[in-house]
Short mmCIF file of C-alpha atoms in Angstrom, two decimals:
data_model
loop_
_atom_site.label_atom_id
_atom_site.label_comp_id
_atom_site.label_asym_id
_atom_site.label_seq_id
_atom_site.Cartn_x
_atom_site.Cartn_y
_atom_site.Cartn_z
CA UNK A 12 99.63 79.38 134.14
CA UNK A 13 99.72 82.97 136.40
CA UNK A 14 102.64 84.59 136.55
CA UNK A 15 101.33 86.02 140.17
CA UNK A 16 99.11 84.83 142.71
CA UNK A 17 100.61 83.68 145.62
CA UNK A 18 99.07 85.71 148.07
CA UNK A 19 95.48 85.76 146.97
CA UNK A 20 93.39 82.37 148.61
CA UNK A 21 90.58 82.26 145.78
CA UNK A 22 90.58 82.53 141.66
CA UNK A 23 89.50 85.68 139.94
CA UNK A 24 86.10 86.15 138.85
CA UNK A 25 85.88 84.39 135.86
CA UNK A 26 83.83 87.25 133.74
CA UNK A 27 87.19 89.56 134.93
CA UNK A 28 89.54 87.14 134.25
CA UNK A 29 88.59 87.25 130.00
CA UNK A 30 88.20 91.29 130.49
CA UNK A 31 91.60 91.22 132.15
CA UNK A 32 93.57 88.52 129.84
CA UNK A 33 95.40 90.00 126.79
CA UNK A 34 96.48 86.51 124.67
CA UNK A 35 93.99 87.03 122.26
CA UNK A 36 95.42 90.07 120.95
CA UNK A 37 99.09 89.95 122.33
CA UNK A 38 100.22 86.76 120.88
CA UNK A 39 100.77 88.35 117.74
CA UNK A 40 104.08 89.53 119.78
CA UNK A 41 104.94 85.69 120.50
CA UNK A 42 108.22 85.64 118.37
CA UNK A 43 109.65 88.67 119.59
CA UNK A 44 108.58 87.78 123.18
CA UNK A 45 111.30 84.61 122.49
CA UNK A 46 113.90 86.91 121.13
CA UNK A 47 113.82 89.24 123.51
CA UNK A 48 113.92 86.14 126.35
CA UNK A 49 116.66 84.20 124.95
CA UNK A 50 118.76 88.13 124.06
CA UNK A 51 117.76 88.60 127.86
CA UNK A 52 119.07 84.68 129.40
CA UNK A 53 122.30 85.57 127.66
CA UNK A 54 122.71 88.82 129.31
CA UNK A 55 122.23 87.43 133.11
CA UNK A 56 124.77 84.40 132.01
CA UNK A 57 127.57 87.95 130.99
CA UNK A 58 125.98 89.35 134.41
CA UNK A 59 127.13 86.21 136.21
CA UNK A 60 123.64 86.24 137.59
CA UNK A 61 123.28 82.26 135.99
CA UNK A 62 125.12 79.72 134.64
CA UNK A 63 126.65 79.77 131.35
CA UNK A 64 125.16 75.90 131.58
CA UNK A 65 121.43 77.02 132.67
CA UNK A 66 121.85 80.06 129.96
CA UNK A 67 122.61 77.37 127.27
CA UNK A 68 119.48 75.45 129.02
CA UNK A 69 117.14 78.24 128.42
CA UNK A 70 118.01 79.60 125.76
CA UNK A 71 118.03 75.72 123.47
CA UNK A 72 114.37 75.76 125.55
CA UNK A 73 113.39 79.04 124.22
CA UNK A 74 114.26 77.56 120.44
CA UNK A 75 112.24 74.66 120.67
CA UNK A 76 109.15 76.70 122.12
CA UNK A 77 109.79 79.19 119.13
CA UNK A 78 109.65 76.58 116.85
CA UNK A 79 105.87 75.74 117.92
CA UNK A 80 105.08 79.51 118.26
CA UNK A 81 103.21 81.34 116.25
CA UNK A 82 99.80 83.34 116.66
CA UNK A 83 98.18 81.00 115.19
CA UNK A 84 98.93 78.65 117.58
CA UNK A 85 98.13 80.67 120.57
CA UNK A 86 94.70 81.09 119.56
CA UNK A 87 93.04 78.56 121.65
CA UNK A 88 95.27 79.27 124.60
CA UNK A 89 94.06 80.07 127.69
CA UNK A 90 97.15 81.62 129.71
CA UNK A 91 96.19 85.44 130.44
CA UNK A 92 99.00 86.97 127.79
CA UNK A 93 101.72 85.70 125.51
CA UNK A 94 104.49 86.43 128.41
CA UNK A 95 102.83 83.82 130.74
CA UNK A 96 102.43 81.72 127.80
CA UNK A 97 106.04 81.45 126.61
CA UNK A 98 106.89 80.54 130.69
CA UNK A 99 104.63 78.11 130.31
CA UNK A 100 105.80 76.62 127.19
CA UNK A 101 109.40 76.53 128.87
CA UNK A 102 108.77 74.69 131.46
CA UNK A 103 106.74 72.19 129.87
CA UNK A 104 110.07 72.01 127.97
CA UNK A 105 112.92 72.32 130.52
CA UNK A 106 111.06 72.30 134.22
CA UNK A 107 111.72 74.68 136.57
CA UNK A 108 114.60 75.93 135.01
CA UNK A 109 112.54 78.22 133.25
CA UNK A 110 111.29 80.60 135.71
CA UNK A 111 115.00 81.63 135.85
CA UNK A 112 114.46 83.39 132.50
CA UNK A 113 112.34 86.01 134.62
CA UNK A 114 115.01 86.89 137.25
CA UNK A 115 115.02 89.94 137.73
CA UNK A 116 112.29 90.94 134.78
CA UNK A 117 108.98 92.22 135.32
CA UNK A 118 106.00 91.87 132.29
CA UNK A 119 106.29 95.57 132.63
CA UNK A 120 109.15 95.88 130.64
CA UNK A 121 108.68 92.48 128.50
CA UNK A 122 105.37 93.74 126.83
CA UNK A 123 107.21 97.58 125.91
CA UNK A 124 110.11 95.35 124.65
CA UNK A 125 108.28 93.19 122.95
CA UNK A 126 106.18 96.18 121.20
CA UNK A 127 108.69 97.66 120.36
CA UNK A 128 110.02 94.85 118.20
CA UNK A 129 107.29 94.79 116.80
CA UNK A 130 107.39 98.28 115.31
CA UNK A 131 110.23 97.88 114.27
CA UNK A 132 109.93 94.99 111.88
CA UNK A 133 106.53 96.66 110.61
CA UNK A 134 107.86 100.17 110.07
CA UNK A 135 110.77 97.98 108.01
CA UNK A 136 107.94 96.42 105.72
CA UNK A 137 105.88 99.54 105.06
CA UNK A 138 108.70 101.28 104.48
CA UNK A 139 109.71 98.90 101.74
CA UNK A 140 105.75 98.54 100.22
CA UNK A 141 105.38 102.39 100.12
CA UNK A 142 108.82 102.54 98.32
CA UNK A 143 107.43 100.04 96.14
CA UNK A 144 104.43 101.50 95.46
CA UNK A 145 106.74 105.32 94.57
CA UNK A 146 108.83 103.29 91.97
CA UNK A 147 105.34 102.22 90.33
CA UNK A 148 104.21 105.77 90.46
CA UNK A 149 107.30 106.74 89.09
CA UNK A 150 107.38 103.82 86.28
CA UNK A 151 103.77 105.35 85.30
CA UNK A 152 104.84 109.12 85.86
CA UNK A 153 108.00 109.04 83.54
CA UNK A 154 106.14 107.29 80.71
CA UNK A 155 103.13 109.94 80.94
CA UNK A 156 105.49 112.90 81.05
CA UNK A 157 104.21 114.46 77.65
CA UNK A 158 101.05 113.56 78.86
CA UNK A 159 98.76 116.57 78.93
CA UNK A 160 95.98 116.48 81.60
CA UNK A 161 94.01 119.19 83.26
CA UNK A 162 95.08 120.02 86.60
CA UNK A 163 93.01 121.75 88.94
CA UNK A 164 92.04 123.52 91.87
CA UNK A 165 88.63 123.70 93.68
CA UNK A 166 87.72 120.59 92.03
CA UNK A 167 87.67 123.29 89.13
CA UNK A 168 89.79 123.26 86.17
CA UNK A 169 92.76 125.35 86.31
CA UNK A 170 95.67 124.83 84.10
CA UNK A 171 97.58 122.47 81.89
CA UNK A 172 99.82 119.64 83.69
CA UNK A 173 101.11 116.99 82.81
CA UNK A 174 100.19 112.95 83.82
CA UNK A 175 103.66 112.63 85.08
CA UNK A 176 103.38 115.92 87.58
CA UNK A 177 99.84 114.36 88.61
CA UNK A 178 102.01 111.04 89.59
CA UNK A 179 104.80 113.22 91.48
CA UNK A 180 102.79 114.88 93.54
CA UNK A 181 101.20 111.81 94.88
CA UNK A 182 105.06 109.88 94.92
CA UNK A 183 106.06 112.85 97.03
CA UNK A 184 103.79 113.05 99.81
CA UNK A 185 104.76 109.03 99.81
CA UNK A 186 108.35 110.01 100.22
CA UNK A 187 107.73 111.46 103.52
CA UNK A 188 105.83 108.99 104.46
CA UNK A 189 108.71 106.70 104.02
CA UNK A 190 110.70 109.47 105.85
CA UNK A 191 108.77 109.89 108.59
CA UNK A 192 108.46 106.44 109.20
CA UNK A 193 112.49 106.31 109.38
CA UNK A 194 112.35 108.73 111.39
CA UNK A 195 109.78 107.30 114.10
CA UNK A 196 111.94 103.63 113.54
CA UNK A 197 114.84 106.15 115.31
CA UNK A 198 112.67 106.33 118.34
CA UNK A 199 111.36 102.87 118.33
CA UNK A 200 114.86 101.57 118.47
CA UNK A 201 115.24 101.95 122.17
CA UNK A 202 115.75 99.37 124.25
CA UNK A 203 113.82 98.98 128.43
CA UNK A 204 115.11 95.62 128.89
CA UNK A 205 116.87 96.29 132.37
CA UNK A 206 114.21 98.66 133.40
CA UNK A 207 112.74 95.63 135.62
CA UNK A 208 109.08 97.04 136.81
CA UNK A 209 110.12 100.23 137.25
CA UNK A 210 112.94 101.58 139.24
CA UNK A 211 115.56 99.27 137.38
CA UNK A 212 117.24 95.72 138.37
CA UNK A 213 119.68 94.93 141.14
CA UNK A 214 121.01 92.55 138.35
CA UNK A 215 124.19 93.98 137.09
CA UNK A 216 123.26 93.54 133.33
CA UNK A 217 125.14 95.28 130.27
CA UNK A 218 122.33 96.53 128.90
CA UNK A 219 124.37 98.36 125.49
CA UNK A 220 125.57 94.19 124.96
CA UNK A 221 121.79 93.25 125.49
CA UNK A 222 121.14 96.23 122.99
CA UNK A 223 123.66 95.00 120.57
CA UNK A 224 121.61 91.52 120.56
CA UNK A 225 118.47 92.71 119.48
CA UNK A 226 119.77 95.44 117.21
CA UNK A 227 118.20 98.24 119.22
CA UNK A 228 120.15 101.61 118.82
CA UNK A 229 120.35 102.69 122.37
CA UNK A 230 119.17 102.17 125.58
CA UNK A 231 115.93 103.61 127.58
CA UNK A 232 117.87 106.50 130.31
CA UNK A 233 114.87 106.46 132.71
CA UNK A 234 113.45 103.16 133.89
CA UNK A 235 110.46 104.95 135.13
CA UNK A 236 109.78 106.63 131.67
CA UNK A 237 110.38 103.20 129.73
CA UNK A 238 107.66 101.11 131.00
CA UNK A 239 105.01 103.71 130.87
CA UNK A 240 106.57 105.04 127.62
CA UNK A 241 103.96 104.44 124.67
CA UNK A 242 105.15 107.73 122.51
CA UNK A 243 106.74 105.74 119.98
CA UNK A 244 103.57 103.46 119.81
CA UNK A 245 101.34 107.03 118.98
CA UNK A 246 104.28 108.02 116.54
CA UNK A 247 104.36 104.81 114.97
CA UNK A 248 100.58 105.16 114.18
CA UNK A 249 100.62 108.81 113.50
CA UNK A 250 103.26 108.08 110.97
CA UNK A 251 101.17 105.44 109.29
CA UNK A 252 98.00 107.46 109.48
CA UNK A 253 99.08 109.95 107.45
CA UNK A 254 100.14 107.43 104.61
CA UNK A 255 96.71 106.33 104.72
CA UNK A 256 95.70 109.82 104.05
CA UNK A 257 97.93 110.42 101.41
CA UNK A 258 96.76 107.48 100.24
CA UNK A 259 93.17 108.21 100.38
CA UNK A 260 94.03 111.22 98.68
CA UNK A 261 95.06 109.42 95.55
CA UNK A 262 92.69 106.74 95.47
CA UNK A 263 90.25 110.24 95.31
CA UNK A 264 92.19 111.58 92.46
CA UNK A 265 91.65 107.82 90.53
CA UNK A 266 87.68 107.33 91.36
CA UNK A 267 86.23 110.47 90.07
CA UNK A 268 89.17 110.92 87.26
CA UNK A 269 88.16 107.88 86.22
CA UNK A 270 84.22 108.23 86.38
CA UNK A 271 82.37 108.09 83.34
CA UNK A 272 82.66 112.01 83.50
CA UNK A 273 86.06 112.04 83.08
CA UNK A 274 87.29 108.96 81.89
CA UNK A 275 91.01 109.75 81.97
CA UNK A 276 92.15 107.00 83.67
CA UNK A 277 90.99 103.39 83.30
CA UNK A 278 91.20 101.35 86.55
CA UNK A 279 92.62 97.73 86.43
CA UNK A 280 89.48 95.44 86.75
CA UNK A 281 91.09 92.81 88.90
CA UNK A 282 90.56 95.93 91.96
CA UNK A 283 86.65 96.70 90.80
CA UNK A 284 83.54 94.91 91.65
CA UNK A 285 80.38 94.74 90.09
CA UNK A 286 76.67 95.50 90.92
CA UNK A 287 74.13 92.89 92.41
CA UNK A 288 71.64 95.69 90.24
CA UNK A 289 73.05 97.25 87.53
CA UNK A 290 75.26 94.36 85.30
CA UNK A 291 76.89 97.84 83.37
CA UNK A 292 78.86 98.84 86.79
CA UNK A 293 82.35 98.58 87.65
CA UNK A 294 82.77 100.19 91.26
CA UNK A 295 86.20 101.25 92.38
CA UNK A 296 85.74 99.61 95.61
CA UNK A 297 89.25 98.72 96.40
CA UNK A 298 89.88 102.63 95.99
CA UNK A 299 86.64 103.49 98.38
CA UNK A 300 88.01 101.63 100.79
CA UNK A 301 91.56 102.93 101.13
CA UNK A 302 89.73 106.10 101.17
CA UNK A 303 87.49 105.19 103.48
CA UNK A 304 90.17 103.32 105.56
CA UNK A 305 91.62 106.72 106.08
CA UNK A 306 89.32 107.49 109.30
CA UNK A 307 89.98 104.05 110.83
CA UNK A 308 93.76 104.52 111.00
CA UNK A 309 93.41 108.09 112.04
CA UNK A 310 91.02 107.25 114.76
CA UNK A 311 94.01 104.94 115.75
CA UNK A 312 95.88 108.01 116.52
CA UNK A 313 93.40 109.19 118.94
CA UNK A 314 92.53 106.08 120.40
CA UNK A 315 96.45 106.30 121.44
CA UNK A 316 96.54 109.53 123.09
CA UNK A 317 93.43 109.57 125.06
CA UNK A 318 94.73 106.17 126.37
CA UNK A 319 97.85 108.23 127.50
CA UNK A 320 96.12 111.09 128.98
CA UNK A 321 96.40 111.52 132.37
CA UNK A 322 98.06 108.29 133.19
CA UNK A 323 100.42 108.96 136.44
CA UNK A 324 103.84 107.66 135.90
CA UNK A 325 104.66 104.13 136.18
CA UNK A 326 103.09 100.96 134.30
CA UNK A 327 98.98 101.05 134.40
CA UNK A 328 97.15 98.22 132.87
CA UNK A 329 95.45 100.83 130.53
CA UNK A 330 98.54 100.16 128.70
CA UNK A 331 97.32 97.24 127.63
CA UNK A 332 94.95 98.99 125.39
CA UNK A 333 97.78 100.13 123.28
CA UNK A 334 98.46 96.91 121.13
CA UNK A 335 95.07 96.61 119.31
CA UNK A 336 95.19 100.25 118.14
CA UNK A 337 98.99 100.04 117.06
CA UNK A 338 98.01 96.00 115.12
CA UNK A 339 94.80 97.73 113.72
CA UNK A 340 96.41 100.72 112.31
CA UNK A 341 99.34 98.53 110.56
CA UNK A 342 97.41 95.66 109.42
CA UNK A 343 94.72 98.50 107.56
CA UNK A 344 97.83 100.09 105.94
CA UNK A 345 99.89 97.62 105.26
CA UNK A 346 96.99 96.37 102.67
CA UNK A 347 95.88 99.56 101.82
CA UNK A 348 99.70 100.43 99.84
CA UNK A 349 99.68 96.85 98.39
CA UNK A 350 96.57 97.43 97.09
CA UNK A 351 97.30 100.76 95.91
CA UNK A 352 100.27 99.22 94.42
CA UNK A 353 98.13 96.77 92.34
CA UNK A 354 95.60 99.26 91.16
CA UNK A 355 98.75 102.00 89.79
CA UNK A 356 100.09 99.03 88.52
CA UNK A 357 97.47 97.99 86.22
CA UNK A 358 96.35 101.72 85.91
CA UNK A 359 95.73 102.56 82.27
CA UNK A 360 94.76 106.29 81.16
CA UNK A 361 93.14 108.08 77.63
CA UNK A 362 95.65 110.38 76.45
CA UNK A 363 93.24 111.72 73.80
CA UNK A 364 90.28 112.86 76.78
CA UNK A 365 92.74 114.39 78.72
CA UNK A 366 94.39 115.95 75.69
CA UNK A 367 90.80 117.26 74.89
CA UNK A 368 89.86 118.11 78.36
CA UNK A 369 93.79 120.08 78.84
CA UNK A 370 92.47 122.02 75.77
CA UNK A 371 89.84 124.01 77.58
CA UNK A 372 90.74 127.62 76.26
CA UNK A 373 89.66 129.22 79.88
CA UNK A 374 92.54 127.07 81.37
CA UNK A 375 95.51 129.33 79.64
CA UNK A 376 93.96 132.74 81.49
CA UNK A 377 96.52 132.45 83.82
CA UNK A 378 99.58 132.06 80.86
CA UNK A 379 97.57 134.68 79.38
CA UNK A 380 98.40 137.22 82.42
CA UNK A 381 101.66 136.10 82.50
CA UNK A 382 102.29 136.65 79.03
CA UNK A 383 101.09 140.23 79.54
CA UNK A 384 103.26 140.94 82.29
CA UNK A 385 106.41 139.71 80.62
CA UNK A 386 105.25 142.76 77.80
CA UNK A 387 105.45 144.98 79.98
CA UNK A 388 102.03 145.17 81.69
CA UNK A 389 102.38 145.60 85.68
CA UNK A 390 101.20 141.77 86.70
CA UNK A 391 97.81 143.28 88.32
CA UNK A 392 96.78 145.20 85.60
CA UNK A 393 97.14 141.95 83.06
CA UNK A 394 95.26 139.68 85.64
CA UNK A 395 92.33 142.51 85.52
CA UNK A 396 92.44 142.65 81.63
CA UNK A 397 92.66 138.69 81.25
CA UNK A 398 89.50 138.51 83.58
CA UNK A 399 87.83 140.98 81.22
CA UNK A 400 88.16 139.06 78.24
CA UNK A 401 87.43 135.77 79.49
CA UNK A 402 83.73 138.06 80.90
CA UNK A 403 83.55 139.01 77.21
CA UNK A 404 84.25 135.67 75.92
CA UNK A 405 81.43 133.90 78.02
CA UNK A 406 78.99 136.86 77.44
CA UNK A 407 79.86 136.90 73.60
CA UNK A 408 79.91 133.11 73.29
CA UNK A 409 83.06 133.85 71.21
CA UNK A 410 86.46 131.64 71.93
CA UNK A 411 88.76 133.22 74.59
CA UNK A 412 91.36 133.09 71.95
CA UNK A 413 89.72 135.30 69.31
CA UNK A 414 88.76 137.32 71.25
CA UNK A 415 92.06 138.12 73.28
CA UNK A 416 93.84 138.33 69.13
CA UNK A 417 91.12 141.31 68.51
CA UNK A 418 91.71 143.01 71.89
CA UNK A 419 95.60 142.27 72.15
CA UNK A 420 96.02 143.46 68.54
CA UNK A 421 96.51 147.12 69.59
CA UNK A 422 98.49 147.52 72.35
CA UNK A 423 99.99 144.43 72.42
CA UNK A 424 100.63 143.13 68.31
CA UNK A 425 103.53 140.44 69.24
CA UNK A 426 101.17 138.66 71.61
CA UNK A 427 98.24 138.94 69.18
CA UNK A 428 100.51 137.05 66.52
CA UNK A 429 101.75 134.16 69.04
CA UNK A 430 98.04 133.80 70.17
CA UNK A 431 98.04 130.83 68.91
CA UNK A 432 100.77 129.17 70.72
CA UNK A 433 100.19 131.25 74.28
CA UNK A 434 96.84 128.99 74.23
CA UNK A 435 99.05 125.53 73.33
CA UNK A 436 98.13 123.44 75.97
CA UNK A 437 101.67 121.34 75.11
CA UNK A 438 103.19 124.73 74.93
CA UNK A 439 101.80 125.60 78.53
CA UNK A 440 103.55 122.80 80.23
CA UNK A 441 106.67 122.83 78.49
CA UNK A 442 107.37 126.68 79.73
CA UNK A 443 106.94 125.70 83.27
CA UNK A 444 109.98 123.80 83.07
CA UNK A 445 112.03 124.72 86.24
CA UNK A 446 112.29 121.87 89.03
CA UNK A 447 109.12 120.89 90.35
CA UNK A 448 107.47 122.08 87.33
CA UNK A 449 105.14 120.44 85.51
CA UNK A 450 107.70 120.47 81.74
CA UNK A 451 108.15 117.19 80.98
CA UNK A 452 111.77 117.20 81.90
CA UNK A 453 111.49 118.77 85.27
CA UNK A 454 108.67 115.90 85.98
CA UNK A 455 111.47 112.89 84.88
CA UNK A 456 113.87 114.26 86.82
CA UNK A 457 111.61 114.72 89.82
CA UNK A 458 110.37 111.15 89.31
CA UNK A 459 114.21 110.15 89.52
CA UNK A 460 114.55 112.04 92.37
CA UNK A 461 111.41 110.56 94.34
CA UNK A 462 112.71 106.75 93.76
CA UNK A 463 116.21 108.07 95.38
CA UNK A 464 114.98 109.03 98.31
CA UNK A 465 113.55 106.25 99.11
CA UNK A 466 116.21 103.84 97.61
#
């Protein structure tokens, strides 16, 4: 079934007719196609454009073709998108009746309608898996808050933290990812129904009612600017790209922390595979490919606004491009933070290597200088003498700590007694103990503070 065609005397080329159809990858917006028909039906019965009778028609119509509707079941279908297909589907069902459900409606503003359901009911489930995956980070972070790890900088060791801090840094970049996404949901939650193909319709709808009806927030103020509108589409899938980065970002912390090199962390075997080689291996691939995943969801955001370039105002059928970027983009993140959720999960970690490996005596330099300055030494001066000894230290093959009690002993006696406990590693962490800190306190109660904000 065409929705169009009247005018022309032949059938399109059949090669252009597959380039041109969009069904394969639009009937994933079947079920809010039907929503947004039978919300719509309703409003031109309130408009008095149709009969409260024929509105009761179409709309029991639309339920029984939603009840057969699914993408599934549009996979073999032929019609050239999933607007012409739910027509069809009607009037199989009620007759002609059914082309009264497009009076005064043009595809233009069904497919941004449609889309924009969409959205909205996936920002509303990765919203709720990335919270779900910050309470496990959380759950993990607040019973590793003693934990001492290295932390570092570079890729170089740097200073004392703790395996709870590690955790909150990764739950807060998560945490505006959740944010952001609310955000962009704010912009989604516009309605075009009423836009018709462009200029508006001479049907005297209530478009706040129709609004109400499919829980959008507002309505779209320029007809023009609705159909060709695909800014929340890009903001959608900018907002989800960078989750997958911050996501990639911590499955990078978790395969080379967790490398033979390291081994502070011990990844859940149910997310590893094995070699076809080597029977010792156990590769983090579900880690390598969030990681990798990263450039596929960010290419997403590109492929959005070159599609937008240049496009003069009004609907173009380059606008049909949109949809497979925007499904691509959610379907790779969506499994990427249940995954990630599985591996943190099941994540195990070696508090005695990381213990060892926090113990590094060149990793309390920068206490060290600190120390110093709180004795009175200007801050600059204690950085250059630190940097001295630690020169001495590798030169003398001495330990950094002896060798700052000899020096220290002088000028400095009070420090050269508490050398000891200035090169603590539990010590370290424990003074940095103001919010965002890495003291174990500060790291609980940024942990509680995390799961709040996305509560």
């Amino acid at each position: 079934m065409k929705l169009w065609g009247g005018n022309y005397e032949g059938e399109p080329d059949r090669e252009f007719w597959e380039f041109n159809r969009s069904l394969p990858f639009d009937r994933r917006l079947v079920r809010e196609e039907i929503a947004a028909s039978r919300a719509y039906v309703m409003a031109l019965a309130r408009a008095s454009a149709i009969s409260v009778a024929d509105a009761s028609a179409l709309d029991a119509g639309l339920a029984a073709v939603l009840d057969v509707a699914s993408p599934e079941a549009l996979a073999d279908a032929q019609e050239e998108d999933v607007h012409s297909w739910v027509e069809a589907r009607l009037t199989e069902t009620i007759g002609d009746l059914a082309g009264q459900a497009h009076l005064g409606r043009s595809r233009n503003e069904q497919t941004v309608t449609a889309l924009r359901l969409w959205i909205r009911g996936a920002i509303d489930s990765l919203r709720a898996d990335t919270a779900g995956l910050v309470r496990a980070l959380a759950e993990k972070g607040t019973s590793g808050a003693d934990a001492v790890m290295p932390g570092f900088t570079h890729t170089r060791r740097a200073e004392p933290i703790t395996l709870g801090h590690f955790m909150a840094a990764h739950a807060w970049g998560l945490v505006r990812d959740h944010q952001r996404l609310g955000d962009a949901r704010r912009r989604v939650n516009v309605l075009p129904l009423g836009s018709g193909a462009l200029a508006g319709t001479a049907v005297p709808l209530d478009r706040d009612a129709l609004a109400r009806d499919l829980g959008f927030e507002a309505i779209s103020p320029s007809a023009l600017d609705a159909v060709m509108d695909r800014d929340f589409a890009a903001e959608f899938v900018f907002a989800a790209a960078q989750l997958q980065t911050h996501l990639s970002r911590m499955a990078e912390d978790l395969i080379w922390l967790s490398s033979p090199e390291f081994s502070f962390f011990l990844l859940p075997e149910a997310f590893t595979t094995g070699s076809s080689l080597m029977p010792q291996k156990q590769n983090p691939d579900a880690l390598e490919l969030v990681r990798g995943k990263a450039a596929r969801a960010q290419a997403g955001v590109i492929r959005l606004l070159a599609l937008m370039k240049s496009l003069p105002a009004g609907y173009q059928k380059d606008l049909q491009e949109d949809k497979e970027a925007v499904f691509d983009v959610a379907d790779t993140v969506a499994v990427s933070v249940r995954v990630m959720g599985g591996v943190v999960a099941g994540l195990d970690y070696d508090g005695k290597k990381m213990r060892a490996a926090a113990g590094q005596e060149e990793m309390m330099a920068a206490g060290l200088a600190v120390a110093l300055a709180r004795d009175g030494l200007p801050f600059r001066k204690a950085h250059g003498v630190v940097a001295g000894l630690v020169a001495e230290a590798r030169k003398t093959g001495a330990s950094l700590r002896e060798t700052a009690r000899g020096a220290l002993a002088k000028d400095h006696p009070r420090l050269a007694a508490d050398v000891d406990a200035l090169f603590d590693p539990e010590r370290a962490v424990r003074t940095r103990s103001l919010p965002g800190g890495t003291g174990p306190d500060a790291v609980r109660a940024s942990l509680r503070q995390a799961v709040e904000r996305v509560e």
